[in-house]
mmCIF file of C-alpha atoms in Angstrom:
data_model
loop_
_atom_site.group_PDB
_atom_site.id
_atom_site.type_symbol
_atom_site.label_atom_id
_atom_site.label_comp_id
_atom_site.label_asym_id
_atom_site.label_seq_id
_atom_site.Cartn_x
_atom_site.Cartn_y
_atom_site.Cartn_z
ATOM 1 C CA MET V 1 -48.094 -10.249 -53.913
ATOM 2 C CA SER V 2 -44.735 -8.818 -54.777
ATOM 3 C CA GLY V 3 -42.118 -6.380 -54.502
ATOM 4 C CA ASP V 4 -38.637 -6.482 -53.453
ATOM 5 C CA ALA V 5 -36.964 -6.996 -49.698
ATOM 6 C CA GLY V 6 -39.300 -4.465 -47.334
ATOM 7 C CA VAL V 7 -41.190 -3.012 -50.058
ATOM 8 C CA GLN V 8 -44.268 -5.758 -51.260
ATOM 9 C CA VAL V 9 -47.869 -4.380 -52.199
ATOM 10 C CA ARG V 10 -50.310 -7.139 -52.484
ATOM 11 C CA THR V 11 -52.972 -7.431 -55.954
ATOM 12 C CA GLU V 12 -56.598 -8.481 -56.858
ATOM 13 C CA THR V 13 -57.590 -9.197 -60.457
ATOM 14 C CA TYR V 14 -60.732 -8.816 -62.605
ATOM 15 C CA GLY V 15 -61.974 -9.655 -65.644
ATOM 16 C CA ASP V 16 -60.046 -11.642 -69.060
ATOM 17 C CA ALA V 17 -57.426 -13.090 -67.001
ATOM 18 C CA THR V 18 -55.568 -13.537 -71.193
ATOM 19 C CA ALA V 19 -56.255 -9.756 -71.789
ATOM 20 C CA ASP V 20 -53.256 -7.694 -72.385
ATOM 21 C CA PRO V 21 -52.060 -5.096 -71.316
ATOM 22 C CA PRO V 22 -54.160 -4.841 -68.356
ATOM 23 C CA LEU V 23 -55.295 -1.747 -66.271
ATOM 24 C CA VAL V 24 -53.550 -0.965 -63.294
ATOM 25 C CA LEU V 25 -55.948 0.826 -60.318
ATOM 26 C CA LEU V 26 -53.016 2.236 -58.177
ATOM 27 C CA HIS V 27 -54.718 4.099 -54.145
ATOM 28 C CA ALA V 28 -54.186 7.206 -52.697
ATOM 29 C CA PHE V 29 -53.589 7.733 -49.248
ATOM 30 C CA PRO V 30 -53.885 6.823 -47.232
ATOM 31 C CA LEU V 31 -56.836 4.648 -48.622
ATOM 32 C CA ASP V 32 -56.427 1.188 -49.325
ATOM 33 C CA ALA V 33 -57.687 -0.811 -53.284
ATOM 34 C CA SER V 34 -61.138 -0.723 -51.624
ATOM 35 C CA MET V 35 -62.015 2.809 -52.951
ATOM 36 C CA TRP V 36 -61.253 1.521 -56.743
ATOM 37 C CA ASP V 37 -64.765 -0.461 -56.136
ATOM 38 C CA GLY V 38 -66.985 1.645 -58.140
ATOM 39 C CA VAL V 39 -64.383 1.888 -60.466
ATOM 40 C CA VAL V 40 -63.963 -1.408 -61.653
ATOM 41 C CA GLN V 41 -67.641 -2.407 -62.281
ATOM 42 C CA GLY V 42 -67.917 0.238 -64.356
ATOM 43 C CA LEU V 43 -64.784 -0.960 -66.211
ATOM 44 C CA GLY V 44 -66.687 -4.085 -66.720
ATOM 45 C CA GLY V 45 -65.935 -6.570 -69.955
ATOM 46 C CA LEU V 46 -63.283 -3.621 -70.554
ATOM 47 C CA GLY V 47 -60.101 -6.354 -69.929
ATOM 48 C CA ARG V 48 -58.577 -7.910 -67.461
ATOM 49 C CA VAL V 49 -58.652 -4.983 -64.339
ATOM 50 C CA VAL V 50 -55.778 -5.422 -61.468
ATOM 51 C CA THR V 51 -56.151 -3.423 -57.959
ATOM 52 C CA VAL V 52 -53.088 -3.421 -55.644
ATOM 53 C CA ASP V 53 -52.939 -2.826 -51.928
ATOM 54 C CA LEU V 54 -49.898 -0.786 -51.503
ATOM 55 C CA PRO V 55 -47.643 -0.489 -48.585
ATOM 56 C CA GLY V 56 -49.369 -1.296 -45.424
ATOM 57 C CA PHE V 57 -52.712 -0.023 -46.953
ATOM 58 C CA GLY V 58 -55.453 -2.949 -47.140
ATOM 59 C CA ALA V 59 -54.090 -6.368 -47.109
ATOM 60 C CA ALA V 60 -50.728 -5.750 -48.283
ATOM 61 C CA PRO V 61 -48.055 -6.464 -45.377
ATOM 62 C CA LEU V 62 -46.195 -3.010 -43.549
ATOM 63 C CA PRO V 63 -42.668 -2.237 -44.959
ATOM 64 C CA THR V 64 -39.452 -3.048 -43.389
ATOM 65 C CA ALA V 65 -37.505 -0.818 -45.892
ATOM 66 C CA ALA V 66 -36.888 2.535 -45.603
ATOM 67 C CA PRO V 67 -39.532 4.536 -46.895
ATOM 68 C CA SER V 68 -39.362 4.972 -50.554
ATOM 69 C CA LEU V 69 -41.343 5.704 -53.401
ATOM 70 C CA ASP V 70 -39.218 3.957 -56.584
ATOM 71 C CA ALA V 71 -39.232 0.819 -54.230
ATOM 72 C CA VAL V 72 -42.777 0.891 -54.345
ATOM 73 C CA ALA V 73 -43.304 1.554 -58.268
ATOM 74 C CA ASP V 74 -40.223 -1.714 -58.034
ATOM 75 C CA ALA V 75 -43.263 -4.300 -55.696
ATOM 76 C CA VAL V 76 -45.457 -3.105 -58.476
ATOM 77 C CA VAL V 77 -43.390 -4.316 -61.454
ATOM 78 C CA GLY V 78 -42.489 -7.347 -59.907
ATOM 79 C CA ALA V 79 -46.723 -7.957 -58.923
ATOM 80 C CA ILE V 80 -47.025 -7.150 -62.755
ATOM 81 C CA ASP V 81 -44.215 -9.522 -63.752
ATOM 82 C CA ALA V 82 -45.448 -12.255 -61.553
ATOM 83 C CA LEU V 83 -49.090 -12.345 -63.288
ATOM 84 C CA GLY V 84 -47.538 -12.774 -67.101
ATOM 85 C CA HIS V 85 -47.886 -9.221 -68.046
ATOM 86 C CA PRO V 86 -45.273 -7.611 -69.797
ATOM 87 C CA ARG V 87 -46.454 -4.768 -69.959
ATOM 88 C CA ALA V 88 -50.077 -2.355 -68.037
ATOM 89 C CA THR V 89 -50.972 0.558 -67.850
ATOM 90 C CA PHE V 90 -50.557 1.830 -65.045
ATOM 91 C CA ALA V 91 -53.133 4.490 -63.373
ATOM 92 C CA GLY V 92 -53.489 5.692 -59.303
ATOM 93 C CA CYS V 93 -55.241 8.546 -58.243
ATOM 94 C CA SER V 94 -52.918 11.252 -55.630
ATOM 95 C CA MET V 95 -50.262 8.997 -53.776
ATOM 96 C CA GLY V 96 -51.076 6.338 -56.241
ATOM 97 C CA GLY V 97 -50.613 9.168 -59.189
ATOM 98 C CA TYR V 98 -47.173 9.420 -57.611
ATOM 99 C CA VAL V 99 -46.184 5.525 -57.296
ATOM 100 C CA ALA V 100 -47.418 5.535 -61.592
ATOM 101 C CA LEU V 101 -45.029 7.978 -62.191
ATOM 102 C CA ALA V 102 -42.574 6.660 -59.796
ATOM 103 C CA VAL V 103 -43.080 3.832 -62.708
ATOM 104 C CA ALA V 104 -43.071 5.791 -65.205
ATOM 105 C CA ARG V 105 -39.737 7.016 -64.566
ATOM 106 C CA ARG V 106 -38.042 4.053 -63.778
ATOM 107 C CA HIS V 107 -39.676 1.039 -66.334
ATOM 108 C CA ARG V 108 -40.775 3.502 -68.734
ATOM 109 C CA GLY V 109 -40.435 0.295 -71.311
ATOM 110 C CA ARG V 110 -43.817 -1.611 -68.961
ATOM 111 C CA VAL V 111 -45.592 1.448 -69.663
ATOM 112 C CA ALA V 112 -48.482 1.213 -72.650
ATOM 113 C CA GLY V 113 -50.697 3.515 -70.868
ATOM 114 C CA LEU V 114 -50.411 6.486 -68.191
ATOM 115 C CA GLY V 115 -53.959 8.009 -65.884
ATOM 116 C CA LEU V 116 -53.527 11.231 -63.400
ATOM 117 C CA VAL V 117 -56.089 11.412 -61.636
ATOM 118 C CA ASP V 118 -55.608 13.760 -58.764
ATOM 119 C CA THR V 119 -52.272 14.613 -58.899
ATOM 120 C CA LYS V 120 -49.355 15.975 -59.827
ATOM 121 C CA ALA V 121 -45.693 15.458 -61.359
ATOM 122 C CA GLU V 122 -44.241 18.083 -58.946
ATOM 123 C CA ALA V 123 -42.380 16.149 -56.117
ATOM 124 C CA ASP V 124 -43.190 18.331 -52.438
ATOM 125 C CA GLY V 125 -41.257 22.078 -51.243
ATOM 126 C CA ASP V 126 -39.901 22.553 -47.773
ATOM 127 C CA GLU V 127 -43.542 23.143 -45.828
ATOM 128 C CA ALA V 128 -45.246 20.128 -47.085
ATOM 129 C CA ARG V 129 -42.498 17.873 -46.526
ATOM 130 C CA ALA V 130 -41.858 19.724 -43.201
ATOM 131 C CA ASN V 131 -45.595 18.900 -42.768
ATOM 132 C CA ARG V 132 -45.836 15.092 -43.821
ATOM 133 C CA GLU V 133 -42.996 14.525 -40.638
ATOM 134 C CA ARG V 134 -45.294 16.277 -38.389
ATOM 135 C CA ILE V 135 -48.419 14.316 -39.831
ATOM 136 C CA ALA V 136 -46.166 10.528 -39.953
ATOM 137 C CA LEU V 137 -44.692 11.813 -35.914
ATOM 138 C CA ALA V 138 -48.613 12.900 -34.771
ATOM 139 C CA VAL V 139 -50.005 9.173 -35.891
ATOM 140 C CA LEU V 140 -47.252 7.595 -34.213
ATOM 141 C CA GLY V 141 -48.431 8.913 -31.119
ATOM 142 C CA GLU V 142 -51.043 9.116 -29.565
ATOM 143 C CA ALA V 143 -53.680 10.171 -31.822
ATOM 144 C CA GLY V 144 -52.478 7.769 -34.690
ATOM 145 C CA THR V 145 -55.094 7.888 -36.785
ATOM 146 C CA ARG V 146 -57.294 10.082 -35.328
ATOM 147 C CA ALA V 147 -54.480 12.999 -36.451
ATOM 148 C CA LEU V 148 -55.901 12.147 -40.162
ATOM 149 C CA LEU V 149 -59.737 12.905 -39.854
ATOM 150 C CA PRO V 150 -59.481 16.476 -40.713
ATOM 151 C CA MET V 151 -57.774 15.752 -44.247
ATOM 152 C CA LEU V 152 -61.713 14.591 -44.798
ATOM 153 C CA ASP V 153 -62.051 18.763 -44.866
ATOM 154 C CA THR V 154 -59.883 18.547 -48.094
ATOM 155 C CA LEU V 155 -59.978 14.987 -49.640
ATOM 156 C CA LEU V 156 -63.160 14.674 -50.079
ATOM 157 C CA GLY V 157 -65.543 18.007 -52.249
ATOM 158 C CA PRO V 158 -68.082 20.714 -50.585
ATOM 159 C CA THR V 159 -70.408 18.440 -52.980
ATOM 160 C CA THR V 160 -70.179 15.272 -51.540
ATOM 161 C CA HIS V 161 -69.438 17.386 -48.034
ATOM 162 C CA THR V 162 -73.708 18.223 -48.490
ATOM 163 C CA GLY V 163 -74.718 15.350 -49.919
ATOM 164 C CA ARG V 164 -73.156 12.548 -50.050
ATOM 165 C CA PRO V 165 -72.958 11.700 -46.177
ATOM 166 C CA ASP V 166 -72.713 8.208 -46.822
ATOM 167 C CA VAL V 167 -69.168 8.681 -48.949
ATOM 168 C CA VAL V 168 -68.096 10.965 -46.316
ATOM 169 C CA GLU V 169 -68.233 8.204 -43.369
ATOM 170 C CA ALA V 170 -67.393 5.393 -46.112
ATOM 171 C CA VAL V 171 -64.153 7.448 -47.176
ATOM 172 C CA GLY V 172 -63.150 8.724 -42.626
ATOM 173 C CA GLY V 173 -63.804 4.743 -41.933
ATOM 174 C CA LEU V 174 -61.082 3.736 -44.136
ATOM 175 C CA VAL V 175 -58.988 6.352 -42.913
ATOM 176 C CA ARG V 176 -59.779 6.046 -38.794
ATOM 177 C CA GLY V 177 -58.744 2.398 -40.527
ATOM 178 C CA ALA V 178 -55.076 2.715 -41.884
ATOM 179 C CA ASP V 179 -52.350 1.293 -40.143
ATOM 180 C CA PRO V 180 -50.633 4.167 -37.996
ATOM 181 C CA ALA V 181 -47.183 2.743 -39.120
ATOM 182 C CA ALA V 182 -47.863 2.814 -43.065
ATOM 183 C CA VAL V 183 -49.496 6.132 -42.451
ATOM 184 C CA ALA V 184 -45.921 6.925 -41.520
ATOM 185 C CA TRP V 185 -43.709 5.531 -44.380
ATOM 186 C CA ALA V 186 -46.183 6.585 -46.728
ATOM 187 C CA GLN V 187 -45.586 9.693 -45.578
ATOM 188 C CA ARG V 188 -42.259 9.976 -45.363
ATOM 189 C CA ALA V 189 -42.127 8.497 -48.611
ATOM 190 C CA MET V 190 -43.988 11.008 -50.754
ATOM 191 C CA ALA V 191 -41.842 13.928 -48.348
ATOM 192 C CA GLY V 192 -38.717 12.243 -50.436
ATOM 193 C CA ARG V 193 -39.752 11.405 -54.184
ATOM 194 C CA PRO V 194 -38.543 13.182 -57.034
ATOM 195 C CA ASP V 195 -39.835 15.826 -59.682
ATOM 196 C CA SER V 196 -41.186 13.920 -62.243
ATOM 197 C CA THR V 197 -42.292 17.296 -64.631
ATOM 198 C CA GLY V 198 -39.723 16.189 -66.814
ATOM 199 C CA THR V 199 -41.003 12.941 -67.174
ATOM 200 C CA LEU V 200 -44.373 13.230 -68.721
ATOM 201 C CA PRO V 201 -42.807 15.112 -72.811
ATOM 202 C CA GLY V 202 -41.187 11.718 -73.254
ATOM 203 C CA LEU V 203 -44.263 9.665 -73.016
ATOM 204 C CA GLY V 204 -44.935 8.246 -76.331
ATOM 205 C CA VAL V 205 -48.454 6.260 -74.030
ATOM 206 C CA PRO V 206 -52.013 7.444 -74.390
ATOM 207 C CA ALA V 207 -52.864 8.589 -71.093
ATOM 208 C CA ALA V 208 -55.422 11.221 -69.247
ATOM 209 C CA VAL V 209 -55.826 13.027 -66.715
ATOM 210 C CA VAL V 210 -58.289 13.525 -64.630
ATOM 211 C CA VAL V 211 -59.441 16.023 -61.374
ATOM 212 C CA GLY V 212 -62.287 16.504 -59.034
ATOM 213 C CA GLU V 213 -63.559 20.710 -60.596
ATOM 214 C CA GLU V 214 -63.540 20.632 -56.487
ATOM 215 C CA ASP V 215 -59.864 19.516 -55.779
ATOM 216 C CA GLY V 216 -58.040 21.589 -53.039
ATOM 217 C CA VAL V 217 -54.840 19.104 -53.082
ATOM 218 C CA THR V 218 -54.238 18.979 -56.516
ATOM 219 C CA GLY V 219 -56.826 20.801 -58.462
ATOM 220 C CA PRO V 220 -57.393 21.616 -62.257
ATOM 221 C CA ASP V 221 -54.321 23.754 -63.121
ATOM 222 C CA GLN V 222 -51.957 21.184 -62.096
ATOM 223 C CA ALA V 223 -54.248 18.727 -64.348
ATOM 224 C CA ARG V 224 -53.613 20.874 -66.846
ATOM 225 C CA ALA V 225 -50.339 21.500 -67.145
ATOM 226 C CA MET V 226 -49.792 17.752 -66.511
ATOM 227 C CA ALA V 227 -52.147 17.283 -69.771
ATOM 228 C CA ALA V 228 -50.261 20.246 -71.302
ATOM 229 C CA ALA V 229 -47.243 18.403 -71.108
ATOM 230 C CA LEU V 230 -48.019 15.088 -72.337
ATOM 231 C CA PRO V 231 -47.299 14.488 -75.748
ATOM 232 C CA ASP V 232 -51.345 12.592 -76.264
ATOM 233 C CA ALA V 233 -53.257 13.277 -73.070
ATOM 234 C CA VAL V 234 -57.210 13.665 -72.510
ATOM 235 C CA LEU V 235 -57.998 15.867 -69.786
ATOM 236 C CA THR V 236 -61.163 15.134 -68.100
ATOM 237 C CA VAL V 237 -62.375 17.587 -64.990
ATOM 238 C CA LEU V 238 -64.838 16.587 -63.721
ATOM 239 C CA PRO V 239 -68.432 18.911 -61.220
ATOM 240 C CA GLY V 240 -69.224 18.432 -58.004
ATOM 241 C CA ALA V 241 -66.027 15.849 -56.741
ATOM 242 C CA GLY V 242 -62.797 16.951 -54.416
ATOM 243 C CA HIS V 243 -59.896 14.505 -54.059
ATOM 244 C CA LEU V 244 -60.880 11.495 -54.535
ATOM 245 C CA SER V 245 -62.996 11.535 -57.887
ATOM 246 C CA PRO V 246 -62.698 7.576 -58.539
ATOM 247 C CA VAL V 247 -64.874 7.798 -55.022
ATOM 248 C CA GLU V 248 -67.138 10.743 -55.630
ATOM 249 C CA ARG V 249 -67.614 10.092 -59.064
ATOM 250 C CA PRO V 250 -67.188 6.119 -59.911
ATOM 251 C CA GLU V 251 -69.015 5.910 -63.359
ATOM 252 C CA ALA V 252 -67.202 9.088 -64.882
ATOM 253 C CA VAL V 253 -64.005 7.822 -63.660
ATOM 254 C CA ALA V 254 -64.446 4.704 -65.011
ATOM 255 C CA ALA V 255 -65.302 6.249 -67.990
ATOM 256 C CA ALA V 256 -62.793 8.147 -68.239
ATOM 257 C CA LEU V 257 -60.528 5.092 -67.899
ATOM 258 C CA ALA V 258 -62.156 3.162 -70.311
ATOM 259 C CA GLY V 259 -61.396 5.223 -72.749
ATOM 260 C CA LEU V 260 -57.679 5.367 -72.400
ATOM 261 C CA LEU V 261 -58.151 1.503 -72.626
ATOM 262 C CA VAL V 262 -60.176 1.878 -76.213
ATOM 263 C CA ARG V 263 -56.857 4.464 -77.356
ATOM 264 C CA VAL V 264 -54.159 2.275 -75.855
ATOM 265 C CA ARG V 265 -55.987 -1.612 -77.077
ATOM 266 C CA GLY V 266 -55.822 0.077 -80.262
#
């Protein structure tokens, strides 16, 4: 557990503790680090993997500071410091991708590689920010996290909804189990994040951009734009996956990230 005042994360490590730089996996909203379980299994033998519960999710404590993904990024870097690693490959899905981009903006020298999975570099527009505040208020009210259940229609792709009821149920359980206060804090932190588009061209490290072909939230067009802006990126579009490709297609996401690690570690 590490972080600046009021914002802490929790880490779990796998694999060779001496391997450097590690791969740091940052989860999507409103899930926790367990969403990476299938990916971690697919990365066995590829050095150290660190999964992170972001503030208020999983086993991480609720934040007491004002909502800020920059503060989350600082807490993640603090956690990697505590593990003794000067640099890491940071890979994030959706909200986790926003955190990875914040790490790249604020701690560029700490980034050995970057994985952007079903995410985007642009800031929210006015409509999106208003919707996030609406959701924050809803979950803090009588509905609680039941207000999030309609998200399942967009988080998972049609292929998963049709043929993977186990995945739909598992993700639904994580959504229902999220702490309403953490959900509201994260929504407000995401609403306030700056645009990271201008950061991409200056990131001269290996990058992987991964997106579900059925992702209707941050889809293939946005993924292609990020890959084009990055100096050294490999784009992977995954058939049969929506916005949570690490849950829907974990083996394929593991393969894409394994390729990134090979490029980072030379």
